[in-house]
PDB file of C-alpha atoms in Angstrom:
ATOM      1  CA  LEU A  25     -11.724  75.117 -23.655  1.00  0.00           C
ATOM      2  CA  PRO A  26     -12.544  78.728 -24.461  1.00  0.00           C
ATOM      3  CA  ALA A  27     -16.172  79.072 -25.578  1.00  0.00           C
ATOM      4  CA  ASP A  28     -15.191  80.408 -29.007  1.00  0.00           C
ATOM      5  CA  ILE A  29     -13.441  77.153 -29.932  1.00  0.00           C
ATOM      6  CA  VAL A  30     -15.984  75.067 -31.819  1.00  0.00           C
ATOM      7  CA  ILE A  31     -14.064  73.753 -34.837  1.00  0.00           C
ATOM      8  CA  ILE A  32     -10.861  71.903 -34.014  1.00  0.00           C
ATOM      9  CA  GLY A  33      -8.239  71.011 -36.586  1.00  0.00           C
ATOM     10  CA  VAL A  34      -6.081  67.948 -35.985  1.00  0.00           C
ATOM     11  CA  PRO A  35      -3.788  67.392 -38.972  1.00  0.00           C
ATOM     12  CA  TYR A  36      -1.530  64.360 -38.925  1.00  0.00           C
ATOM     13  CA  PHE A  37       1.451  64.795 -36.648  1.00  0.00           C
ATOM     14  CA  ALA A  38       4.924  64.810 -38.117  1.00  0.00           C
ATOM     15  CA  ASN A  39       6.699  61.497 -37.639  1.00  0.00           C
ATOM     16  CA  GLN A  40      10.298  61.765 -36.446  1.00  0.00           C
ATOM     17  CA  SER A  41      10.278  58.222 -35.072  1.00  0.00           C
ATOM     18  CA  VAL A  42      11.309  54.993 -36.760  1.00  0.00           C
ATOM     19  CA  GLU A  43       7.767  53.582 -36.582  1.00  0.00           C
ATOM     20  CA  PRO A  44       5.989  53.977 -39.942  1.00  0.00           C
ATOM     21  CA  GLU A  45       2.383  55.189 -39.978  1.00  0.00           C
ATOM     22  CA  ILE A  46       2.197  55.877 -36.235  1.00  0.00           C
ATOM     23  CA  GLU A  47       1.345  59.535 -36.940  1.00  0.00           C
ATOM     24  CA  ARG A  48      -1.656  58.473 -39.061  1.00  0.00           C
ATOM     25  CA  VAL A  49      -3.065  56.153 -36.408  1.00  0.00           C
ATOM     26  CA  ILE A  50      -2.518  58.715 -33.638  1.00  0.00           C
ATOM     27  CA  GLY A  51      -4.089  61.520 -35.687  1.00  0.00           C
ATOM     28  CA  ASP A  52      -7.193  59.456 -36.412  1.00  0.00           C
ATOM     29  CA  GLN A  53      -7.578  58.534 -32.742  1.00  0.00           C
ATOM     30  CA  VAL A  54      -7.071  62.111 -31.493  1.00  0.00           C
ATOM     31  CA  ARG A  55      -9.749  63.367 -33.907  1.00  0.00           C
ATOM     32  CA  ALA A  56     -12.117  60.617 -32.716  1.00  0.00           C
ATOM     33  CA  GLU A  57     -11.436  61.497 -29.062  1.00  0.00           C
ATOM     34  CA  PHE A  58     -12.206  65.212 -29.594  1.00  0.00           C
ATOM     35  CA  GLN A  59     -15.319  64.233 -31.571  1.00  0.00           C
ATOM     36  CA  SER A  60     -16.495  62.061 -28.677  1.00  0.00           C
ATOM     37  CA  LYS A  61     -16.713  65.178 -26.515  1.00  0.00           C
ATOM     38  CA  GLY A  62     -19.858  66.066 -28.455  1.00  0.00           C
ATOM     39  CA  LYS A  63     -19.773  69.810 -28.892  1.00  0.00           C
ATOM     40  CA  TYR A  64     -16.852  70.135 -31.282  1.00  0.00           C
ATOM     41  CA  ARG A  65     -16.563  69.757 -35.016  1.00  0.00           C
ATOM     42  CA  VAL A  66     -13.238  68.113 -35.773  1.00  0.00           C
ATOM     43  CA  GLN A  67     -11.428  68.116 -39.083  1.00  0.00           C
ATOM     44  CA  PRO A  68      -8.089  66.787 -40.373  1.00  0.00           C
ATOM     45  CA  ASP A  69      -6.737  70.143 -41.558  1.00  0.00           C
ATOM     46  CA  GLU A  70      -6.070  73.726 -40.478  1.00  0.00           C
ATOM     47  CA  GLY A  71      -8.522  75.584 -42.711  1.00  0.00           C
ATOM     48  CA  GLY A  72     -11.080  77.712 -40.890  1.00  0.00           C
ATOM     49  CA  VAL A  73     -10.537  76.195 -37.453  1.00  0.00           C
ATOM     50  CA  ASP A  74     -10.892  77.847 -34.063  1.00  0.00           C
ATOM     51  CA  GLY A  75      -8.461  75.525 -32.280  1.00  0.00           C
ATOM     52  CA  LEU A  76      -5.510  73.687 -33.798  1.00  0.00           C
ATOM     53  CA  LEU A  77      -3.675  70.693 -32.362  1.00  0.00           C
ATOM     54  CA  THR A  78      -0.308  69.998 -33.953  1.00  0.00           C
ATOM     55  CA  GLY A  79       2.520  67.745 -32.992  1.00  0.00           C
ATOM     56  CA  ALA A  80       5.428  65.536 -33.879  1.00  0.00           C
ATOM     57  CA  VAL A  81       5.960  61.973 -32.725  1.00  0.00           C
ATOM     58  CA  THR A  82       9.603  62.176 -31.653  1.00  0.00           C
ATOM     59  CA  SER A  83      10.159  58.578 -30.563  1.00  0.00           C
ATOM     60  CA  VAL A  84       8.551  55.188 -30.150  1.00  0.00           C
ATOM     61  CA  GLU A  85      10.484  52.846 -27.870  1.00  0.00           C
ATOM     62  CA  LEU A  86      10.138  49.198 -26.929  1.00  0.00           C
ATOM     63  CA  ARG A  87      11.417  48.238 -23.470  1.00  0.00           C
ATOM     64  CA  ALA A  88      11.315  44.895 -21.732  1.00  0.00           C
ATOM     65  CA  THR A  89       9.619  45.249 -18.347  1.00  0.00           C
ATOM     66  CA  ALA A  90       9.430  41.654 -17.081  1.00  0.00           C
ATOM     67  CA  TYR A  91      11.410  38.498 -17.680  1.00  0.00           C
ATOM     68  CA  THR A  92      10.915  34.730 -17.583  1.00  0.00           C
ATOM     69  CA  PRO A  93      13.101  32.512 -15.364  1.00  0.00           C
ATOM     70  CA  GLU A  94      15.170  31.923 -18.527  1.00  0.00           C
ATOM     71  CA  ARG A  95      15.788  35.691 -18.652  1.00  0.00           C
ATOM     72  CA  LEU A  96      13.729  36.231 -21.780  1.00  0.00           C
ATOM     73  CA  PRO A  97      11.325  39.195 -21.875  1.00  0.00           C
ATOM     74  CA  SER A  98       7.753  38.304 -20.939  1.00  0.00           C
ATOM     75  CA  ALA A  99       6.349  41.838 -21.034  1.00  0.00           C
ATOM     76  CA  PHE A 100       7.165  44.994 -22.940  1.00  0.00           C
ATOM     77  CA  ALA A 101       6.296  48.650 -22.582  1.00  0.00           C
ATOM     78  CA  ILE A 102       5.861  50.746 -25.683  1.00  0.00           C
ATOM     79  CA  ILE A 103       6.574  54.405 -25.017  1.00  0.00           C
ATOM     80  CA  VAL A 104       5.477  57.136 -27.422  1.00  0.00           C
ATOM     81  CA  THR A 105       6.940  60.601 -26.952  1.00  0.00           C
ATOM     82  CA  ALA A 106       5.622  63.605 -28.864  1.00  0.00           C
ATOM     83  CA  ASN A 107       5.914  67.370 -29.005  1.00  0.00           C
ATOM     84  CA  VAL A 108       2.285  68.572 -28.901  1.00  0.00           C
ATOM     85  CA  GLU A 109       0.754  72.054 -29.043  1.00  0.00           C
ATOM     86  CA  PHE A 110      -2.829  73.363 -29.002  1.00  0.00           C
ATOM     87  CA  LYS A 111      -3.440  76.891 -30.313  1.00  0.00           C
ATOM     88  CA  ASN A 112      -6.408  79.217 -30.173  1.00  0.00           C
ATOM     89  CA  MET A 113      -6.563  80.374 -33.790  1.00  0.00           C
ATOM     90  CA  ARG A 114      -9.169  83.028 -32.917  1.00  0.00           C
ATOM     91  CA  ASP A 115      -6.734  84.703 -30.506  1.00  0.00           C
ATOM     92  CA  ASN A 116      -3.699  85.444 -32.690  1.00  0.00           C
ATOM     93  CA  GLU A 117      -2.701  81.769 -32.717  1.00  0.00           C
ATOM     94  CA  SER A 118      -1.909  81.917 -29.016  1.00  0.00           C
ATOM     95  CA  VAL A 119      -0.665  78.677 -27.531  1.00  0.00           C
ATOM     96  CA  ILE A 120      -3.132  77.594 -24.873  1.00  0.00           C
ATOM     97  CA  TRP A 121      -1.558  74.216 -24.083  1.00  0.00           C
ATOM     98  CA  SER A 122       1.721  72.568 -25.000  1.00  0.00           C
ATOM     99  CA  ASN A 123       3.970  69.772 -23.910  1.00  0.00           C
ATOM    100  CA  PRO A 124       7.267  69.331 -25.767  1.00  0.00           C
ATOM    101  CA  SER A 125       7.767  65.850 -24.324  1.00  0.00           C
ATOM    102  CA  PHE A 126       4.279  64.395 -23.958  1.00  0.00           C
ATOM    103  CA  ARG A 127       4.753  60.735 -23.110  1.00  0.00           C
ATOM    104  CA  VAL A 128       2.371  57.790 -23.106  1.00  0.00           C
ATOM    105  CA  SER A 129       3.259  54.195 -22.383  1.00  0.00           C
ATOM    106  CA  ASP A 130       1.373  50.957 -22.347  1.00  0.00           C
ATOM    107  CA  GLU A 131       2.472  47.505 -21.238  1.00  0.00           C
ATOM    108  CA  TYR A 132       1.896  44.275 -23.120  1.00  0.00           C
ATOM    109  CA  GLN A 133       2.413  40.650 -22.144  1.00  0.00           C
ATOM    110  CA  VAL A 134       3.996  38.445 -24.792  1.00  0.00           C
ATOM    111  CA  THR A 135       3.298  34.776 -25.168  1.00  0.00           C
ATOM    112  CA  THR A 136       4.835  34.049 -28.549  1.00  0.00           C
ATOM    113  CA  ASP A 137       8.144  35.567 -29.637  1.00  0.00           C
ATOM    114  CA  ASN A 138       9.902  37.125 -26.664  1.00  0.00           C
ATOM    115  CA  THR A 139      13.050  37.911 -28.627  1.00  0.00           C
ATOM    116  CA  LEU A 140      11.572  41.013 -30.239  1.00  0.00           C
ATOM    117  CA  THR A 141      13.942  43.930 -30.538  1.00  0.00           C
ATOM    118  CA  ASP A 142      12.013  46.662 -32.342  1.00  0.00           C
ATOM    119  CA  VAL A 143       8.595  48.292 -32.246  1.00  0.00           C
ATOM    120  CA  THR A 144       7.649  47.464 -35.849  1.00  0.00           C
ATOM    121  CA  ALA A 145       8.160  43.733 -35.245  1.00  0.00           C
ATOM    122  CA  PHE A 146       6.206  43.994 -32.000  1.00  0.00           C
ATOM    123  CA  PHE A 147       3.261  45.722 -33.709  1.00  0.00           C
ATOM    124  CA  THR A 148       3.330  43.114 -36.488  1.00  0.00           C
ATOM    125  CA  GLN A 149       3.031  40.265 -34.003  1.00  0.00           C
ATOM    126  CA  ASN A 150       0.676  42.135 -31.655  1.00  0.00           C
ATOM    127  CA  PRO A 151      -1.756  44.108 -33.861  1.00  0.00           C
ATOM    128  CA  ASN A 152      -4.012  45.045 -30.933  1.00  0.00           C
ATOM    129  CA  ALA A 153      -1.078  47.014 -29.490  1.00  0.00           C
ATOM    130  CA  LYS A 154      -0.952  49.294 -32.543  1.00  0.00           C
ATOM    131  CA  GLU A 155      -4.623  50.068 -31.957  1.00  0.00           C
ATOM    132  CA  ARG A 156      -4.618  50.270 -28.155  1.00  0.00           C
ATOM    133  CA  LEU A 157      -1.611  52.575 -27.722  1.00  0.00           C
ATOM    134  CA  PRO A 158      -2.861  55.373 -30.061  1.00  0.00           C
ATOM    135  CA  LYS A 159      -6.250  55.283 -28.304  1.00  0.00           C
ATOM    136  CA  ARG A 160      -4.515  55.765 -24.987  1.00  0.00           C
ATOM    137  CA  PHE A 161      -2.366  58.552 -26.451  1.00  0.00           C
ATOM    138  CA  ALA A 162      -5.489  60.291 -27.782  1.00  0.00           C
ATOM    139  CA  ARG A 163      -7.390  59.980 -24.505  1.00  0.00           C
ATOM    140  CA  ASP A 164      -4.442  61.249 -22.474  1.00  0.00           C
ATOM    141  CA  VAL A 165      -3.616  64.226 -24.715  1.00  0.00           C
ATOM    142  CA  VAL A 166      -7.253  65.381 -24.992  1.00  0.00           C
ATOM    143  CA  THR A 167      -7.714  64.970 -21.236  1.00  0.00           C
ATOM    144  CA  ALA A 168      -4.558  67.022 -20.580  1.00  0.00           C
ATOM    145  CA  ILE A 169      -5.839  69.819 -22.813  1.00  0.00           C
ATOM    146  CA  PHE A 170      -9.259  69.900 -21.144  1.00  0.00           C
ATOM    147  CA  GLU A 171      -7.759  69.744 -17.654  1.00  0.00           C
ATOM    148  CA  ALA A 172      -5.748  72.875 -18.448  1.00  0.00           C
ATOM    149  CA  PHE A 173      -9.056  74.791 -18.398  1.00  0.00           C
TER     150      PHE A 173
END
């Protein structure tokens, strides 16, 4: 990142998906991922920041990816798509990285109810998925931003 970016703001993303609270979990994980880089101060708002990451979760999808011999799903992919933008607030709010369709997916095996049809039910029955997927999203988005420099 440019050397003058020291304080990074990561407010909660907008949530345009049907999955409640996903923007909160993703925002917390993205802040933690930036913080893990060591040299940045990260805050959950826009006030007085040098860099600003904003976004909107546009969809969260559940797709069966493997099936049992009885043709019931045995694995699912959860796909999160978001419109994400990182701005240099010290340089006239210039956009230094953006991806209007940033996509992260993660696959999960199911051993209990393989008749799930929506993401909320899946997260309820598989709580580790609601933690693992936002961590992956955070790692991937922060890595993409850093790789742009």
